[in-house]
Coordinates of C-alpha atoms and ligand atoms in Angstrom, one line a residue:
X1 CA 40.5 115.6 11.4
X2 CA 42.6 114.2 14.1
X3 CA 43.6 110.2 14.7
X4 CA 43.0 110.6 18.6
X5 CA 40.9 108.7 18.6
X6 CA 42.8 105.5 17.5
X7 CA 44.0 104.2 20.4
X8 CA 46.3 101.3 21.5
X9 CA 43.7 98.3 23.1
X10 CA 45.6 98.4 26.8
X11 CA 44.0 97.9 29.9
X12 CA 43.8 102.1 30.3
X13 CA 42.2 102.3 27.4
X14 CA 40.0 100.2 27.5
X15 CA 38.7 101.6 30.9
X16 CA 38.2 104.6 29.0
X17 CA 36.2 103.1 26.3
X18 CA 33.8 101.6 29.4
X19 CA 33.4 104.7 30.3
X20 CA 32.8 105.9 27.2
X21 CA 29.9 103.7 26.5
X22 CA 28.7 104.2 30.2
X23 CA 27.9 107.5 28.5
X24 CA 26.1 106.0 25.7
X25 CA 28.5 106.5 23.2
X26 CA 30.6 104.2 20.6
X27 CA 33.6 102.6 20.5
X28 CA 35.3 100.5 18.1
X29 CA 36.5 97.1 19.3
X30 CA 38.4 94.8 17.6
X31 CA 36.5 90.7 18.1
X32 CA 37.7 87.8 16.2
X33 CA 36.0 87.7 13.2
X34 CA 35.3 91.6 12.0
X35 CA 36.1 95.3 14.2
X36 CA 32.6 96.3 15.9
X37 CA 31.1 99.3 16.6
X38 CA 29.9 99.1 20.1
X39 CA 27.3 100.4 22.2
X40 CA 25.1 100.2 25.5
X41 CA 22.8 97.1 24.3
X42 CA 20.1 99.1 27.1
X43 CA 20.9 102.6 25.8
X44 CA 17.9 103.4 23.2
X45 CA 19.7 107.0 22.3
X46 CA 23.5 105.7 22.6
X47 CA 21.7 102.4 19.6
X48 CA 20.3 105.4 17.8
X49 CA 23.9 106.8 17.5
X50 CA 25.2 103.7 15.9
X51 CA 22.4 103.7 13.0
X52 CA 23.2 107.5 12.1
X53 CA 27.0 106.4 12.4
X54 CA 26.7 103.6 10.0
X55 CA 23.8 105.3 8.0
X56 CA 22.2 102.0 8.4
X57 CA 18.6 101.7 8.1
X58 CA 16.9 101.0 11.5
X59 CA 14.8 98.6 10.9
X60 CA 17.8 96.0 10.4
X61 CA 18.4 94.4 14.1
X62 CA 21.6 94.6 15.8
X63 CA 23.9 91.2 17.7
X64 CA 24.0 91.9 21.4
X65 CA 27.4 90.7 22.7
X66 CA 27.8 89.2 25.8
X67 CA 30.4 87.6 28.4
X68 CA 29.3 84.4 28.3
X69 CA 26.2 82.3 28.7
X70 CA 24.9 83.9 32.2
X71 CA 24.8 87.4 30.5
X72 CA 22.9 86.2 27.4
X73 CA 20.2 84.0 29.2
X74 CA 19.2 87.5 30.4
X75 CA 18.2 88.7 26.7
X76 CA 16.7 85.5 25.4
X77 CA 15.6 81.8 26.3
X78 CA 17.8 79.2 25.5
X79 CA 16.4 76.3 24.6
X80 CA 18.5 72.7 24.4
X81 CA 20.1 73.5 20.8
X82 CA 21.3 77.1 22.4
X83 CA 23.1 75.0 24.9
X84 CA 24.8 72.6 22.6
X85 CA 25.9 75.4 20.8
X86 CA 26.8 77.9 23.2
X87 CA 29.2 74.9 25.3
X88 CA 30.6 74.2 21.9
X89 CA 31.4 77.5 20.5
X90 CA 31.6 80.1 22.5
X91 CA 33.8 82.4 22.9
X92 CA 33.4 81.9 19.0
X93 CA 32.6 83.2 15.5
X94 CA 28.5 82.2 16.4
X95 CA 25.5 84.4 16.8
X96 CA 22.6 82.9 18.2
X97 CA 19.2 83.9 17.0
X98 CA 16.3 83.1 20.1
X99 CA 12.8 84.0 21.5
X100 CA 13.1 87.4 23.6
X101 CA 13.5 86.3 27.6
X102 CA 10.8 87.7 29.7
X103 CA 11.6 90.9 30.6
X104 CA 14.7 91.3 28.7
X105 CA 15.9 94.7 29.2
X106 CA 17.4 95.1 25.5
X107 CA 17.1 98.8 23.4
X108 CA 13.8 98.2 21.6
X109 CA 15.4 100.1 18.9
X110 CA 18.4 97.6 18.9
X111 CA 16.1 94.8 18.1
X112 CA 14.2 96.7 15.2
X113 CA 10.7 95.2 16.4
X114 CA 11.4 91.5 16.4
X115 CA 10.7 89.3 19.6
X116 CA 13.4 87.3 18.7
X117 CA 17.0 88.9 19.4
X118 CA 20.9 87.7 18.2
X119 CA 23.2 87.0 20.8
X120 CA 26.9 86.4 20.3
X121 CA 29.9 85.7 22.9
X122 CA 33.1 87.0 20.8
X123 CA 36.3 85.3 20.9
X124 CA 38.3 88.3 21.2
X125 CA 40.5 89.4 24.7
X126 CA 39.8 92.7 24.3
X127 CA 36.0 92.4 23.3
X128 CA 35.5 90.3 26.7
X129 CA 37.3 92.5 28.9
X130 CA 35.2 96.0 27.0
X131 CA 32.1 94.0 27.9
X132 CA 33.2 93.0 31.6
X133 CA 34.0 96.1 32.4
X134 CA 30.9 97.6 31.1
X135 CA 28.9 95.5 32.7
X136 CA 26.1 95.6 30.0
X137 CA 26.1 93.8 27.0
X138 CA 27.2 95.4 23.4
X139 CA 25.2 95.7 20.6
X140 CA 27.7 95.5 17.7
X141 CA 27.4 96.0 13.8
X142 CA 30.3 95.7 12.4
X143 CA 32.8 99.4 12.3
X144 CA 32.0 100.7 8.9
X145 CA 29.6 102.9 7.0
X146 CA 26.5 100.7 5.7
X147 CA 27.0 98.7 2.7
X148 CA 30.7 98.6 2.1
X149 CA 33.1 95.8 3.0
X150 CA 33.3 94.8 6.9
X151 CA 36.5 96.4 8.5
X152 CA 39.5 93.8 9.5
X153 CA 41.7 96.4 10.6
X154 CA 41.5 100.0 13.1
X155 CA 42.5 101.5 9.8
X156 CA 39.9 100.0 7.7
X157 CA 37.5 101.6 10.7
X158 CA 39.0 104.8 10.5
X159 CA 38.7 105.1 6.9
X160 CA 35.0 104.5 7.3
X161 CA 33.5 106.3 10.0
X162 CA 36.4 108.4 11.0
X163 CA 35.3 110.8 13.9
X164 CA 32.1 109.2 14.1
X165 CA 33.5 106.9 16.4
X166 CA 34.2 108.2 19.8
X167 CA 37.6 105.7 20.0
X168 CA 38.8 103.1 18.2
X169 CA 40.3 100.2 20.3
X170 CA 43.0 99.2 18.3
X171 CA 44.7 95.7 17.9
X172 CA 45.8 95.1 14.6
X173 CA 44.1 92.7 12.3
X174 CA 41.1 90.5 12.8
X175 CA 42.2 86.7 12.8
X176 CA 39.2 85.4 11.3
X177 CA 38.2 88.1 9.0
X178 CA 34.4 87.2 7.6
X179 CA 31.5 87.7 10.4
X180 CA 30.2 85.5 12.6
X181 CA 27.9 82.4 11.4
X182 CA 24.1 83.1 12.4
X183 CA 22.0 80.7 13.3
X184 CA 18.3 80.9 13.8
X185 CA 17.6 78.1 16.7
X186 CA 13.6 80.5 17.3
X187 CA 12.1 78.3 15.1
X188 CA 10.8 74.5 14.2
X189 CA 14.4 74.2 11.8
X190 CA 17.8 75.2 13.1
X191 CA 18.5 77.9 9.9
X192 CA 21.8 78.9 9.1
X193 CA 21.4 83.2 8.1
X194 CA 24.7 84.1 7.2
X195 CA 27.8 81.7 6.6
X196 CA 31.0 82.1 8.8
X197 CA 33.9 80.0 9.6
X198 CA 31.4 78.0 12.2
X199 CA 30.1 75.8 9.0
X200 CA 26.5 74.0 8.5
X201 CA 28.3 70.7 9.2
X202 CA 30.0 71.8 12.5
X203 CA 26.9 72.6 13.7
X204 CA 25.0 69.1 12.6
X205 CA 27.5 67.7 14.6
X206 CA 27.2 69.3 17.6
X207 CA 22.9 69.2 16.9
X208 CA 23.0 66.0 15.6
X209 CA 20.0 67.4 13.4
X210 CA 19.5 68.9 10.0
X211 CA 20.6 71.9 9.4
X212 CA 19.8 74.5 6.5
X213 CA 21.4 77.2 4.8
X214 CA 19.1 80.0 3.6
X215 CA 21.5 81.4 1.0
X216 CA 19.9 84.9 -0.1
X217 CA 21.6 85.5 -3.2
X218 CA 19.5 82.5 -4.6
X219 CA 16.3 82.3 -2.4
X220 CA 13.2 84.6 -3.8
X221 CA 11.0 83.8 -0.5
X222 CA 11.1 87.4 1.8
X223 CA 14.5 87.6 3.8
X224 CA 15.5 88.0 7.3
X225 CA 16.6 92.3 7.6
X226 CA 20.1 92.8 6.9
X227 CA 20.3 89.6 4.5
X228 CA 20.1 91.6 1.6
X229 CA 21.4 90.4 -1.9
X230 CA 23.7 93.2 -2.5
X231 CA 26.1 93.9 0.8
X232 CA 29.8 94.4 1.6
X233 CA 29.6 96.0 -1.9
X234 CA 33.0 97.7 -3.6
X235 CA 33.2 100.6 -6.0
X236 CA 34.7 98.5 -8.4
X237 CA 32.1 96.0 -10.0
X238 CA 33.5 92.3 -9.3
X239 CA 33.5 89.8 -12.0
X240 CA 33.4 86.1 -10.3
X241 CA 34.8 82.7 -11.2
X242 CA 37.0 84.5 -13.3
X243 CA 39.6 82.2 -15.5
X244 CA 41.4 84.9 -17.3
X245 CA 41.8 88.9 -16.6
X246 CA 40.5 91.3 -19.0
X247 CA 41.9 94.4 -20.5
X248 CA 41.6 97.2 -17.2
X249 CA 40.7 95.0 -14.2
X250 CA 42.5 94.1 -11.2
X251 CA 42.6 90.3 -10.2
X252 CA 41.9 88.4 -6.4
X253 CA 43.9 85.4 -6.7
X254 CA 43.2 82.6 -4.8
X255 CA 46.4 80.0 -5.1
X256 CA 48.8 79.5 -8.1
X257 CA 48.0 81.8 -11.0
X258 CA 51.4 80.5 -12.6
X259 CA 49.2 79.6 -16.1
X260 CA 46.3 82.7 -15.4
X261 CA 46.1 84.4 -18.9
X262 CA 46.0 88.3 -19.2
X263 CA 44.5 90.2 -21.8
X264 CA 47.0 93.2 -21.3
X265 CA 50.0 91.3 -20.0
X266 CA 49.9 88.2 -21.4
X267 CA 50.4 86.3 -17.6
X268 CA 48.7 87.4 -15.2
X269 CA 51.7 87.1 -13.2
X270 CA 53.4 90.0 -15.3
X271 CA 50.6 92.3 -13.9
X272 CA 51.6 95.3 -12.4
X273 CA 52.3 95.7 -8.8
X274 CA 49.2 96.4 -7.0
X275 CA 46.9 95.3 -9.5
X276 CA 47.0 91.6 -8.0
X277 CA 46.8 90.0 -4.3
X278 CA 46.2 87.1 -3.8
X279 CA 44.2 85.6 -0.8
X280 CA 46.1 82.4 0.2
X281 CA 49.1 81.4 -2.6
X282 CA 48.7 77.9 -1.4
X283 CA 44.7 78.0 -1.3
X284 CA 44.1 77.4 2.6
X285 CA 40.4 79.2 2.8
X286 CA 41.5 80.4 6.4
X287 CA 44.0 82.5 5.1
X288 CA 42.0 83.7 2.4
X289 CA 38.9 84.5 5.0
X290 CA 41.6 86.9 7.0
X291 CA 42.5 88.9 4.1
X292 CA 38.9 88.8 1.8
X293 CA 37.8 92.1 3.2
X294 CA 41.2 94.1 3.3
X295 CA 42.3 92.8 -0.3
X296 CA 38.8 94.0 -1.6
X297 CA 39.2 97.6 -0.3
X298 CA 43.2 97.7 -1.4
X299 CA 41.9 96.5 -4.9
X300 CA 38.9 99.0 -4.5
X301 CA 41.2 101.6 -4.5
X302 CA 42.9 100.4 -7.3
X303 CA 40.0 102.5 -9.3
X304 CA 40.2 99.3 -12.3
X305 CA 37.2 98.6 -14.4
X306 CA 36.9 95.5 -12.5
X307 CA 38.2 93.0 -10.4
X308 CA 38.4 89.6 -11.9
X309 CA 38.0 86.9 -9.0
X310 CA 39.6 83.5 -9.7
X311 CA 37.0 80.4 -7.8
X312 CA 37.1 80.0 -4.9
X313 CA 35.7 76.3 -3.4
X314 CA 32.8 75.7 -2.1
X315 CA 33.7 73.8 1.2
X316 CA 34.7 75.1 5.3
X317 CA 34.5 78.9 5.3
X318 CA 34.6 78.8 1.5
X319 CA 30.5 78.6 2.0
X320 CA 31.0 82.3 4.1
X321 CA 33.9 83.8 1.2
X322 CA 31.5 82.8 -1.5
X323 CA 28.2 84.5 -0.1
X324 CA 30.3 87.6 0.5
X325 CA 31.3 87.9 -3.0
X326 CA 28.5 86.7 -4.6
X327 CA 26.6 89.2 -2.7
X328 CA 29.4 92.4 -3.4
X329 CA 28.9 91.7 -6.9
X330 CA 25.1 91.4 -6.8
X331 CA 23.8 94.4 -8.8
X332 CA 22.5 97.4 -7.2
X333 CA 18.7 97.6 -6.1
X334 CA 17.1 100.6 -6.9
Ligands
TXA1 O1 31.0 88.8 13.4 C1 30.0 89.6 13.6 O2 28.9 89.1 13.7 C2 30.3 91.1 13.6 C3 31.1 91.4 14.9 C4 31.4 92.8 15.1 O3 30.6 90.7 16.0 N1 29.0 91.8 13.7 C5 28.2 91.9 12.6 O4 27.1 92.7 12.8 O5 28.5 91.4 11.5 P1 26.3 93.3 11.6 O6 25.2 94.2 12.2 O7 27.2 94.0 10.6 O8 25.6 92.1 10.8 C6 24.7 91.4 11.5 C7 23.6 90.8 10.6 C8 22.8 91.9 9.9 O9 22.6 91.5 8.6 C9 21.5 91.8 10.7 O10 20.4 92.2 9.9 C10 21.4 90.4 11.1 O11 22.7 90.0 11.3 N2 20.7 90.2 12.4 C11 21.1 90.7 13.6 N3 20.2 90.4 14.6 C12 19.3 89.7 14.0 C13 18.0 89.1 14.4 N4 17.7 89.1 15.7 N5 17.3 88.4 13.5 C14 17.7 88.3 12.2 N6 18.8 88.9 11.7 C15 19.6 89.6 12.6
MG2 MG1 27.8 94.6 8.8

C-alpha cells in the first residue's frame, strides 16, 4: 500500500481531484465540520462506488453539496424557511432536507428512493473550489468505512478506506469536528435530524417558529435512513456520564478531573500516559466538538475494557457531542 494518494489540498491538486471525479471517481475533501468522500452527485456508477467504498448500505441517502444557493435550487424547491436558512448559514455546518425540484438531475441511486433530497453548502475553501471546478454538485458521506467514528483528519481517512479512495485532499484537521445539523424543512414542522454546531435555537431564531429535535436514541416511532441508534461506533464499549474510572478503562475528560477518582490509580490524573485525553481542559464544547472523533479513535486504539466518559452538558453543540456518544455506545442491533 502506497500513501500517493494523500495529497497536499493546492490549487494543482485540486484540479486533479476535478478531474478525477469528472471520471466518476472519489476523492476525499476536507469541509468544515467532517472529511467527505466525494462524488459526481449525476454519476449513478461513480455514487455506486462510494456505497461499496464505505460498505454502506444503499438504501441510506446521501447530502449533495453545492456552491451556493443557485446550484442547489437546481436539486430541490426552496420554500421561504430554505431561504431564511440558506442567507443565514451558508457556507455552514447545515444540511437542508426539501421536496425534489422538477427535473432535478440527481443519481437516483444517491437519493436512495426518496423525493425529498439533502442539500448542504460547506464552509470549507477547498470544498467550494473542488465543487467550482467540477461544476457538478458532490454527493458526500463522510470519508470512512460505515459505522465507525467520522474522520477529522486525512489520516483518520486513510486509516479507513485507505486505497479505496482515489486521493485524499489533504488539509489538516477539520475545525468543527461533528457533522453538519440536518434539518427537515419538506414537511408541515421544521425537524431537526441530526444535531450539529447549527443548534435548535439558532434556527428558531432565524424561523421565528418551533422547532423539533427528533432525537433517535430515545424516539421508538420509525426513523429517517441513516438515523440509526447505534453509529460512529468504537471497538471499545463506552461507558457514559462516568464519575469515576474503573479498573482497565480509558477515560474522555471533559474539563478539570483534578478530584476524578480511579479504581487502579487512585486519581485519575495519575493515569498512564495515553490512557486519558481530555476534550476541552477548560470545558468550552467547541473545542471538545473538534477533537470528539479523533480522541475516540486514539482511545479506541488504546484496546481498554472501556472508555469511561465524564458528562458532558447538554447546551450549544453539547446537544450534537451528546447524540454522538449516546449513539457510539448504543448496543449493537443484530
Ligand atoms: O457534515 C456533514 O454533513 C458531512 C460532511 C462530509 O459534509 N457529511 C455527512 O454525510 O455526515 P453522511 O452521509 O455521513 O451522513 C448524512 C446522514 C446520513 O445519516 C443519511 O442517512 C442522512 O444524513 N440523510 C442524507 N440525506 C438525507 C435525506 N434526503 N433524508 C433523510 N436523511 C438523509
Ligand atoms: Mg457518516
Amino acid at each position: 500500500m502506497t500513501l500517493s494518494n494523500l495529497v497536499p489540498a493546492n490549487a494543482e491538486m485540486i484540479g486533479r481531484a476535478a478531474e478525477l471525479i469528472r471520471k466518476g471517481l472519489l476523492v476525499a475533501m476536507p469541509t468544515e465540520t467532517v472529511y467527505g468522500l466525494a462524488a459526481n452527485a449525476y454519476d449513478d456508477r461513480a455514487v455506486a462506488r462510494i456505497y461499496t467504498a464505505k460498505g454502506r448500505p444503499s438504501f441510506n441517502p446521501l447530502i449533495s453539496h453545492v456552491s451556493g444557493k443557485d446550484m442547489a435550487m437546481e436539486l430541490v424547491e426552496f420554500n421561504a424557511w430554505a431561504h431564511r436558512l440558506a442567507d443565514s448559514f451558508w457556507p455552514g455546518p447545515l444540511t437542508m432536507i426539501l421536496p425534489k425540484a422538477k427535473d432535478c438531475p440527481l443519481s437516483q441511486l444517491a437519493l436512495a428512493g426518496l423525493n425529498t433530497p439533502s442539500v448542504r453548502c460547506p464552509d470549507h475553501p477547498i470544498a467550494l473550489a473542488l465543487i467550482e471546478a467540477c461544476g457538478v454538485p458532490l454527493v458526500a458521506p463522510s470519508a470512512n468505512l460505515s459505522n465507525t467514528v467520522s474522520p477529522t483528519t486525512p489520516a483518520a481517512v486513510f486509516e479507513s478506506l485507505g486505497d479505496k479512495v482515489d486521493l485524499i485532499l489533504s488539509a489538516g484537521k477539520t475545525e468543527v469536528g461533528v457533522e453538519s445539523t440536518i434539518v427537515d424543512l419538506s414537511g408541515e414542522y421544521v425537524t431537526v435530524l441530526r444535531p450539529g454546531a447549527i443548534t435548535v435555537e439558532m434556527l428558531e431564531d432565524v424561523l421565528e417558529t418551533k422547532v423539533y429535535y427528533k432525537n433517535p436514541a430515545t424516539d421508538n416511532s420509525p426513523t429517517a435512513p441513516g438515523q440509526l441508534k447505534r453509529h460512529y461506533a468504537t471497538q471499545t464499549p463506552l461507558r457514559l456520564n462516568a464519575v469515576d474510572v474503573k479498573k482497565g478503562e480509558a477515560l474522555l475528560a471533559f474539563g478539570r478531573i483534578t478530584f476524578m477518582a480511579s479504581e487502579e490509580y487512585g486519581a485519575a490524573k495519575d493515569m498512564p500516559e495515553g490512557t486519558v485525553l481530555n476534550l476541552s481542559l477548560i470545558g468550552d464544547l467547541e473545542e471538545a466538538a473538534s477533537n470528539l472523533f479523533s480522541y475516540l479513535n486514539a482511545l479506541d486504539k488504546v484496546k481498554a475494557m472501556s472508555i469511561a466518559v465524564m458528562p458532558i452538558p447538554n447546551t450549544g453543540v453539547g446537544v450534537a457531542i451528546n447524540d454522538r456518544l449516546t449513539r457510539a455506545a448504543a448496543p449493537k442491533e443484530q
